[in-house]
PDB file of C-alpha atoms in Angstrom:
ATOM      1  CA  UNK A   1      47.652 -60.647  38.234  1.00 67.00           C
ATOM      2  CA  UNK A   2      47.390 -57.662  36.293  1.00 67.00           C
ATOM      3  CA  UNK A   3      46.227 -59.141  33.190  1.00 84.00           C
ATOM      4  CA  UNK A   4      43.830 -61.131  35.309  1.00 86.00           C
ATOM      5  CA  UNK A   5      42.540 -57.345  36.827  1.00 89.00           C
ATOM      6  CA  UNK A   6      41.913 -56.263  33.620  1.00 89.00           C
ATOM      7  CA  UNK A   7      39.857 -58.758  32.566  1.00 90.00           C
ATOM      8  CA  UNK A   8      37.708 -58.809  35.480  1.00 89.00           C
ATOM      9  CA  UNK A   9      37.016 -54.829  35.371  1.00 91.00           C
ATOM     10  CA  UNK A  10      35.768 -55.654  31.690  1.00 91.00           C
ATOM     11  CA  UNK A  11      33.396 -58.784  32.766  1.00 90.00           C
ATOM     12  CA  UNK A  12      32.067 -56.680  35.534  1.00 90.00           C
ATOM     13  CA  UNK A  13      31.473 -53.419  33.263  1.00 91.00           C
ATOM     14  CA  UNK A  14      28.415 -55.250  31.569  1.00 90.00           C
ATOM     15  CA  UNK A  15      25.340 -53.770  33.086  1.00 89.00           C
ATOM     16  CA  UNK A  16      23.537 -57.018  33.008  1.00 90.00           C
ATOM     17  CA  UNK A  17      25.763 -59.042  35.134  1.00 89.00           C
ATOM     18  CA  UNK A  18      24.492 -59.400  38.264  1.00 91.00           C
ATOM     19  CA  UNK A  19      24.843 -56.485  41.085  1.00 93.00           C
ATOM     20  CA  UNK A  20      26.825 -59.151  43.407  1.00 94.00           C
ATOM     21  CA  UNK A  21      29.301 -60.992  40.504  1.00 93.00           C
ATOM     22  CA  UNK A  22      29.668 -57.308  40.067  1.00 93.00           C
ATOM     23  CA  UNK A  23      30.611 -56.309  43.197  1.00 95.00           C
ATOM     24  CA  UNK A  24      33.189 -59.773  43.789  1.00 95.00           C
ATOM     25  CA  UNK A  25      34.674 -58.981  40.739  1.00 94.00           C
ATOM     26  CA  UNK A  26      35.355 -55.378  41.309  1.00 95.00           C
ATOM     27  CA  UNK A  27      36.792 -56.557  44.819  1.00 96.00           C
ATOM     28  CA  UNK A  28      39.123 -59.449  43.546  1.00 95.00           C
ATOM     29  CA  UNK A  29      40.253 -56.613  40.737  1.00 94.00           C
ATOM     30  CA  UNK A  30      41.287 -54.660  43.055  1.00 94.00           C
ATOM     31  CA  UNK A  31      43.036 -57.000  45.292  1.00 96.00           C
ATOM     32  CA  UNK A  32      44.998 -58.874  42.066  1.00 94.00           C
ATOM     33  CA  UNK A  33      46.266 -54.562  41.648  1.00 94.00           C
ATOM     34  CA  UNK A  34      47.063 -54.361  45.301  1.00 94.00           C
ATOM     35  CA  UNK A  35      49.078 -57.708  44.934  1.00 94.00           C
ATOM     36  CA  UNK A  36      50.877 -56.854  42.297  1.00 92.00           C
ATOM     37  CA  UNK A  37      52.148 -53.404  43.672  1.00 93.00           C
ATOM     38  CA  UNK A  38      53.377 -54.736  46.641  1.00 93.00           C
ATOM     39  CA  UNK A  39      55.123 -57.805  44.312  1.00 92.00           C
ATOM     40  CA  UNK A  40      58.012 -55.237  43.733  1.00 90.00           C
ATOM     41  CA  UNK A  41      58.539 -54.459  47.977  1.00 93.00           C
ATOM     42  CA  UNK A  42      57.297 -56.305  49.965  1.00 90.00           C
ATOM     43  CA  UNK A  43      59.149 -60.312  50.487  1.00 85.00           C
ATOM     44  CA  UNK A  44      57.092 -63.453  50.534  1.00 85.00           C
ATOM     45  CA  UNK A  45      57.747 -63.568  54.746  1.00 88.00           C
ATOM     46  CA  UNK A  46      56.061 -60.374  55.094  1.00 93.00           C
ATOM     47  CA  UNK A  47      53.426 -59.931  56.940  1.00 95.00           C
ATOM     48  CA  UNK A  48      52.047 -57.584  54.397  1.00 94.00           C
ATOM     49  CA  UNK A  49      52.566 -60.039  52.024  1.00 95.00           C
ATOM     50  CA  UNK A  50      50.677 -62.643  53.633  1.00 95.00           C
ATOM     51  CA  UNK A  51      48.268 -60.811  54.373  1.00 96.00           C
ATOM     52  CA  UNK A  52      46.673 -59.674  50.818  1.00 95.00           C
ATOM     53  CA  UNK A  53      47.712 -63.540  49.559  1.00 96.00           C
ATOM     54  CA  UNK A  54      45.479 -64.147  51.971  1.00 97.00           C
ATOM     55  CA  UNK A  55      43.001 -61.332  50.953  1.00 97.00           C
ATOM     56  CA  UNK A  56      43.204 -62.244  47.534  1.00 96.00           C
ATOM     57  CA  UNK A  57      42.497 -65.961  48.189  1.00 97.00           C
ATOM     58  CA  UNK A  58      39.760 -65.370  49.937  1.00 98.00           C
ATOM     59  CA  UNK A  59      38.228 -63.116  47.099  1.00 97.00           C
ATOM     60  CA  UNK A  60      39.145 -65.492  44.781  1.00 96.00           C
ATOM     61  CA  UNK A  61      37.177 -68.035  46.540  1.00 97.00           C
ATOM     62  CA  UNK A  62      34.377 -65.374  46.658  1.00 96.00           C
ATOM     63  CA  UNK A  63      34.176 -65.000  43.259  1.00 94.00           C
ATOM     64  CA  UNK A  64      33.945 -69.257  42.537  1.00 95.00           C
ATOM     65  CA  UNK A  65      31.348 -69.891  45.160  1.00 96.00           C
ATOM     66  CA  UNK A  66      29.427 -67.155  43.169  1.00 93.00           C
ATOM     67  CA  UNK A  67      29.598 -68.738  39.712  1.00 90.00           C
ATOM     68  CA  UNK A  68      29.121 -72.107  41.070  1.00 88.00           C
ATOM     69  CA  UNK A  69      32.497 -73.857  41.340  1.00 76.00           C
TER      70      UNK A  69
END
């Protein structure tokens, strides 16, 4: 997840990308962080947890509908 944040605040850095792949990107970033410090305390029956999975997936899904997948 981290890796995958990094990546995506590179992509979305270019100025010509569009203002709303920019915006999904920046947004499913900063989930992938989120998810990844609450990894190390919080337990996959959390409701926490769940919830940014859930947050995550959904900005995942963003991000595809976007580019066309």
């Amino acid at each position: 997840m981290v890796n995958g944040a990094q990546i995506l605040e590179t992509a979305v850095a270019d100025p010509s990308l569009d203002a709303s792949l920019r915006d999904a990107g920046q947004a499913l970033a900063l989930s992938f962080q989120t998810q990844a410090a609450l990894a190390s305390i919080e337990t996959g029956m959390s409701a926490t947890w769940q919830q940014i999975v859930d947050d995550t997936n959904a900005k995942d899904r963003a991000v595809k509908a976007l580019c066309g997948e």
